[in-house]
Amino acid sequence: MSIVGKMCSDMPGPRPRPELHRIAVHAASRSGSAPAPEFKHVLAANENPYDPLPGVLDAAIEAAGRFNRYPDIGCQRLIDALARRFDLPPTRFAAGAGSVSVIQSLIQAMAAPGDEVMYAWRSFEAYPVITTAICGATAVGVPLTDDGYHDLNAMAERVTARTRLIFLCTPNNPTGTAVRRDELREFLDRVPEDVLVVLDEAYTEFVRDKDVADGITVCREYPNVAVVRTFSKAFGLAGLRVGFAIAPEPVAAALRTTAAYGVSQIGQEAAIASLAAIDEVMKRVDLVVAERHRMEDALIEQGWPVSRSQANFIWLPIRKRSADFAATCARVGIAVRVLAEDGVRVTVGARESNDLLLATAAGIRLEHDQQSFSA
Ligand SMILES: *Cc1c(COP(=O)(O)O)cnc(C)c1O
């Protein structure tokens, strides 16, 4: 039994809420998460495979020399830089310690116990955890379509008087599918205007499909749309924890109030320097997208049930074979992410890691030549 489980059941003393216990047990039972240090090729967390950009690293080191001081409480220079980049008023922005923390602040700001928070399922694993265990609200997970897209029609039908917040993860983690402009508009026209629709665009920089909705455009047009973005993926600042929301002004103000001091000065300076180096950042994103195409082509050629991803990862919906696939990868030093018995998510990494993943996947196919992988 996990330490948390043990504490909850037999030990006297203060007890965390039982919802948290359930989640700790669930997390401990997941296979393939939290890569151990012995993995040479970590393709499990959708991180950027490249070392920090020199100018960004310099900015972070410079800020580290002043860490006896508190950071800028409201991330003002970062927010001003973002406001200029997206041509929106700074009053619509709020930053936080990674977009997970921004998502948590959003749910806390909008949903009380008894209120409903809707999202597609399977999607980002933080949504149910934050909604139920941290905020005590009611989670409504609406199944994806069979090919892994948001079922926006079904989601619109599930809206009730208690619905406060709807997350659309686009591109969706883990399926890599993204919401199209036209279907999003149709959906937004059906959602009541007091429901906040949050586009979680953690992977937006990797999108190459021209029909995919862009949250910045949409949040200009609809007063009940917010966008959440992060510096963790395309920008490669995962370890520094910087994310932000663009939200209706009263919501953004609420987020700024609750997330004070959330981002270290090192993170703020690195994010500002990353925005200044956007051309170099996007060149690296192009390399990842080229590798994504190469991996997809190879995996499809090998016979895997892979569809095109708009993110920096590839989804293999291989059901009951997921754990075996991950175990074989682990034996050659590759960590991938298993999501229950739904599938395996493989991050597009450095070329060498990707080559090894492809060779390993080809070996698995050869071994199981006669068997169907999608069943
Ligand atoms: C990785 C990810 C995030 C970002 O997390 P950070 O807290 O910013 O590191 C947010 N949403 C989704 C869907 C993600 O996959």
XYZ file of C-alpha atoms and ligand atoms in Angstrom:
390
model
C 0.000 0.000 0.000
C 1.217 3.520 -0.725
C 2.303 5.753 2.142
C -0.728 7.948 1.538
C -3.018 4.933 1.557
C -1.485 3.688 4.782
C -1.815 7.079 6.416
C -5.467 7.280 5.480
C -6.441 3.884 6.721
C -4.504 2.991 9.856
C -2.718 5.943 11.338
C -4.248 8.278 13.877
C -3.974 12.025 13.384
C -4.978 14.601 10.804
C -6.536 13.111 7.665
C -6.569 14.629 4.199
C -9.967 14.659 2.449
C -10.864 11.164 1.175
C -11.023 12.401 -2.452
C -7.253 12.951 -2.291
C -6.691 9.436 -1.040
C -8.527 7.996 -4.044
C -6.350 9.985 -6.400
C -3.109 8.963 -4.698
C -4.089 5.307 -5.083
C -5.038 5.871 -8.720
C -1.711 7.603 -9.451
C 0.271 4.814 -7.800
C -1.499 2.187 -9.895
C -0.671 3.872 -13.189
C 1.989 2.115 -15.163
C 4.453 3.964 -17.266
C 4.195 7.341 -15.564
C 6.977 9.176 -13.702
C 9.997 7.995 -15.680
C 12.802 6.658 -13.516
C 16.228 8.262 -13.885
C 17.655 5.197 -15.655
C 15.699 5.988 -18.807
C 18.066 7.469 -21.336
C 15.248 8.461 -23.694
C 12.359 10.153 -21.923
C 9.461 10.291 -24.383
C 6.839 10.325 -21.639
C 6.192 13.952 -20.678
C 5.933 15.928 -23.942
C 8.993 17.959 -23.043
C 11.115 19.906 -25.483
C 14.128 17.727 -26.363
C 16.537 20.636 -26.883
C 18.754 22.265 -24.280
C 17.779 25.794 -23.227
C 18.495 28.522 -25.797
C 21.707 30.361 -24.830
C 20.086 33.805 -24.451
C 17.249 32.347 -22.373
C 19.655 30.464 -20.121
C 21.693 33.661 -19.618
C 18.562 35.564 -18.573
C 17.656 32.824 -16.081
C 21.173 32.703 -14.612
C 21.225 36.461 -14.274
C 17.911 36.348 -12.381
C 19.210 33.512 -10.185
C 21.788 35.912 -8.765
C 18.939 37.841 -7.128
C 16.867 35.041 -5.647
C 17.085 36.430 -2.133
C 14.412 38.869 -3.391
C 10.733 38.086 -4.004
C 9.638 37.961 -7.632
C 7.457 40.595 -9.284
C 4.134 39.715 -7.634
C 2.016 40.303 -10.747
C 4.481 39.262 -13.507
C 3.956 42.723 -15.007
C 6.798 42.786 -17.559
C 5.933 39.289 -18.734
C 2.257 40.202 -19.068
C 3.148 43.387 -20.944
C 5.305 41.364 -23.356
C 2.469 38.879 -23.895
C -0.061 41.686 -24.373
C 2.135 43.207 -27.098
C 2.677 39.844 -28.775
C -1.040 39.048 -28.969
C -2.253 42.637 -29.293
C -4.703 42.383 -26.385
C -4.975 44.559 -23.250
C -2.765 43.459 -20.300
C -5.898 43.439 -18.129
C -6.974 40.250 -19.923
C -3.861 38.303 -18.854
C -2.842 36.336 -15.770
C 0.301 34.232 -15.303
C 0.854 31.260 -13.031
C 3.282 28.501 -12.047
C 2.713 26.456 -15.181
C -0.614 26.279 -16.947
C -1.724 23.503 -14.589
C -1.699 26.081 -11.836
C -3.584 28.533 -14.055
C -6.154 25.806 -14.763
C -6.497 25.181 -11.030
C -7.034 28.899 -10.388
C -9.665 28.987 -13.137
C -11.624 26.093 -11.675
C -11.326 27.525 -8.159
C -12.490 30.912 -9.409
C -15.485 29.562 -11.334
C -16.769 26.324 -9.798
C -18.042 25.707 -6.254
C -19.043 22.255 -4.916
C -22.113 21.100 -6.864
C -21.131 23.052 -9.977
C -20.175 21.131 -13.102
C -16.909 21.290 -14.995
C -17.057 19.607 -18.407
C -14.283 18.258 -20.578
C -13.813 15.577 -23.181
C -12.496 12.204 -22.069
C -9.880 10.946 -22.563
C -8.057 14.239 -22.221
C -5.580 15.978 -19.925
C -5.436 14.071 -16.656
C -5.268 17.201 -14.529
C -8.893 18.168 -15.294
C -10.638 15.466 -13.220
C -8.059 15.662 -10.425
C -8.366 19.410 -9.973
C -12.139 19.474 -10.492
C -13.050 16.776 -8.007
C -10.205 16.302 -5.547
C -8.934 19.861 -5.244
C -12.060 21.915 -5.892
C -14.845 19.522 -4.858
C -16.848 20.325 -7.996
C -18.573 17.773 -10.237
C -16.648 16.461 -13.235
C -18.501 15.735 -16.467
C -16.328 13.805 -18.928
C -17.877 13.494 -22.383
C -16.392 10.653 -24.473
C -14.293 11.551 -27.492
C -15.461 10.311 -30.882
C -14.103 6.908 -31.951
C -11.296 8.613 -33.842
C -10.233 10.677 -30.827
C -11.850 14.054 -31.567
C -13.930 16.226 -29.263
C -17.613 15.383 -29.693
C -18.773 18.992 -29.524
C -22.355 18.084 -30.318
C -22.527 15.699 -27.350
C -20.802 18.278 -25.158
C -23.293 21.017 -26.052
C -26.106 18.619 -25.181
C -24.605 17.918 -21.754
C -24.642 21.568 -20.653
C -26.944 22.088 -17.641
C -27.845 24.998 -15.381
C -24.932 23.863 -13.148
C -22.290 23.966 -15.876
C -19.781 26.702 -15.077
C -16.727 25.776 -17.098
C -15.962 23.741 -20.232
C -12.399 22.746 -21.119
C -11.511 22.086 -24.737
C -7.992 20.676 -24.946
C -6.828 21.520 -28.454
C -4.658 19.830 -29.587
C -5.961 17.159 -27.253
C -3.574 15.394 -24.883
C -3.198 12.451 -25.542
C -4.916 11.940 -28.922
C -3.220 14.831 -30.762
C -6.472 15.900 -32.443
C -7.447 19.566 -32.599
C -10.760 21.427 -32.721
C -11.607 22.995 -36.100
C -12.619 26.625 -36.495
C -16.099 26.004 -37.928
C -17.185 23.358 -35.438
C -15.934 25.519 -32.561
C -17.975 28.503 -33.734
C -21.074 26.334 -34.018
C -20.425 24.988 -30.500
C -19.843 28.414 -28.965
C -23.080 29.675 -30.467
C -24.899 26.929 -28.525
C -23.190 27.441 -25.141
C -24.900 29.871 -22.719
C -22.944 33.095 -22.332
C -22.436 32.651 -18.570
C -20.473 29.417 -19.119
C -16.733 29.966 -19.483
C -15.217 27.941 -22.335
C -11.486 27.436 -21.813
C -9.295 26.468 -24.756
C -6.264 24.668 -23.335
C -3.726 25.318 -26.078
C -0.598 23.847 -24.477
C 0.518 22.520 -27.891
C -0.753 25.263 -30.197
C 2.702 26.071 -31.616
C 2.886 22.567 -33.145
C -0.390 22.853 -35.099
C 0.033 22.736 -38.891
C -3.593 22.090 -39.961
C -4.876 25.440 -41.298
C -8.486 24.665 -40.320
C -7.725 24.382 -36.605
C -9.193 27.131 -34.427
C -6.814 29.704 -32.967
C -7.765 30.673 -29.423
C -6.380 34.190 -29.710
C -8.773 34.944 -32.566
C -11.700 33.241 -30.837
C -11.225 34.983 -27.483
C -11.441 38.343 -29.231
C -14.865 37.468 -30.612
C -16.565 35.621 -27.755
C -16.853 37.263 -24.330
C -17.065 33.872 -22.579
C -13.890 32.305 -24.002
C -10.542 32.018 -22.235
C -7.265 30.625 -23.554
C -4.610 28.863 -21.483
C -1.075 28.530 -22.820
C 2.253 27.422 -21.440
C 5.997 27.962 -21.767
C 6.567 24.289 -20.886
C 6.289 22.630 -24.291
C 7.305 24.591 -27.415
C 9.323 27.082 -25.362
C 11.121 24.399 -23.371
C 10.701 25.931 -19.898
C 8.905 22.963 -18.274
C 11.163 22.976 -15.215
C 10.673 26.691 -14.585
C 6.848 26.549 -14.382
C 5.389 29.413 -16.415
C 1.915 29.433 -17.932
C -0.718 32.064 -18.578
C -4.371 32.679 -19.332
C -6.069 35.199 -21.561
C -9.521 35.567 -20.075
C -12.482 37.942 -19.851
C -11.328 40.860 -17.708
C -13.171 39.984 -14.454
C -11.903 36.395 -14.675
C -8.337 37.512 -15.395
C -8.508 39.849 -12.397
C -9.680 36.978 -10.173
C -6.791 34.819 -11.399
C -4.229 37.543 -10.729
C -5.548 37.942 -7.191
C -5.369 34.238 -6.344
C -2.073 33.446 -8.083
C 0.112 36.158 -6.526
C 3.826 35.319 -6.333
C 3.183 32.167 -8.366
C 6.037 32.511 -10.849
C 9.684 32.808 -9.786
C 11.713 35.697 -11.168
C 13.927 33.134 -12.933
C 10.836 31.817 -14.707
C 9.580 35.310 -15.535
C 12.917 36.409 -17.019
C 13.317 33.176 -19.007
C 9.804 33.571 -20.425
C 10.433 37.193 -21.394
C 13.737 36.214 -23.060
C 11.965 33.341 -24.869
C 9.402 35.728 -26.338
C 12.268 37.923 -27.542
C 13.822 34.822 -29.173
C 10.570 33.657 -30.766
C 12.168 33.006 -34.190
C 14.672 30.560 -32.701
C 11.918 28.946 -30.613
C 9.771 28.418 -33.695
C 12.705 27.016 -35.697
C 13.010 24.293 -33.076
C 9.267 23.717 -33.200
C 9.613 23.200 -36.971
C 12.266 20.537 -36.316
C 9.931 18.742 -33.905
C 7.070 18.907 -36.434
C 9.353 17.463 -39.146
C 10.300 14.633 -36.786
C 6.607 14.097 -35.971
C 5.829 13.618 -39.663
C 8.774 11.251 -40.083
C 7.684 9.152 -37.079
C 4.036 9.063 -38.137
C 4.981 7.936 -41.651
C 7.254 5.213 -40.291
C 4.737 3.963 -37.710
C 1.926 3.887 -40.271
C 4.228 2.029 -42.664
C 4.911 -0.495 -39.879
C 1.172 -1.022 -39.539
C 0.382 0.821 -36.310
C -3.065 2.452 -35.968
C -1.645 5.977 -35.900
C -3.501 9.095 -37.004
C -1.915 12.496 -37.663
C -1.090 14.533 -34.574
C -1.100 18.322 -34.262
C 1.108 18.244 -31.153
C 4.618 17.127 -30.120
C 3.500 13.572 -29.383
C 1.961 10.616 -31.171
C -0.937 8.548 -29.874
C -1.030 4.784 -30.297
C -4.543 3.559 -29.366
C -3.372 -0.022 -28.809
C -5.601 -0.851 -25.837
C -4.613 -3.989 -23.958
C -1.203 -4.099 -25.620
C -0.193 -0.735 -24.143
C 1.611 -2.080 -21.083
C 3.586 -4.624 -23.143
C 4.602 -1.960 -25.627
C 5.848 0.270 -22.789
C 7.698 -2.617 -21.134
C 9.538 -3.396 -24.382
C 10.450 0.285 -24.748
C 11.663 0.371 -21.139
C 14.046 -2.520 -21.792
C 15.899 -0.391 -24.363
C 15.859 2.716 -22.149
C 12.830 4.535 -23.570
C 10.112 5.870 -21.265
C 6.709 6.304 -22.908
C 3.387 7.133 -21.313
C 0.752 4.436 -20.842
C -2.792 5.711 -20.315
C -4.679 2.830 -18.725
C -5.830 0.343 -21.344
C -6.510 3.051 -23.889
C -3.129 3.504 -25.475
C 0.424 4.765 -25.377
C 1.517 8.350 -25.888
C 4.978 8.836 -27.353
C 6.620 12.260 -27.239
C 8.506 13.371 -30.336
C 12.015 13.708 -28.980
C 15.549 14.106 -30.240
C 16.326 12.293 -33.496
C 18.360 9.572 -31.811
C 15.558 8.754 -29.360
C 12.987 8.752 -32.151
C 15.115 6.372 -34.233
C 15.382 3.951 -31.324
C 11.623 4.180 -30.694
C 10.905 3.399 -34.352
C 13.303 0.447 -34.374
C 11.736 -0.869 -31.166
C 8.212 -0.470 -32.546
C 9.243 -2.297 -35.741
C 10.599 -5.160 -33.617
C 7.307 -5.427 -31.726
C 5.411 -5.581 -35.018
C 7.610 -8.381 -36.307
C 7.117 -10.394 -33.152
C 3.340 -10.046 -33.285
C 2.954 -10.100 -37.032
C -0.249 -12.124 -36.998
C -2.043 -10.121 -34.316
C -4.238 -7.103 -34.633
C -3.070 -4.103 -32.656
C -6.195 -2.041 -32.717
C -8.526 -4.652 -31.230
C 1.590 19.804 -20.589
C 0.209 20.341 -20.548
C -0.061 21.521 -19.871
C 1.021 22.356 -19.319
O 1.437 22.128 -18.105
P 2.368 23.182 -17.374
O 1.784 23.213 -16.029
O 2.262 24.491 -18.085
O 3.734 22.608 -17.451
C -1.351 22.035 -19.897
N -2.325 21.404 -20.551
C -2.086 20.283 -21.233
C -3.181 19.655 -21.988
C -0.821 19.708 -21.229
O -0.612 18.574 -21.881
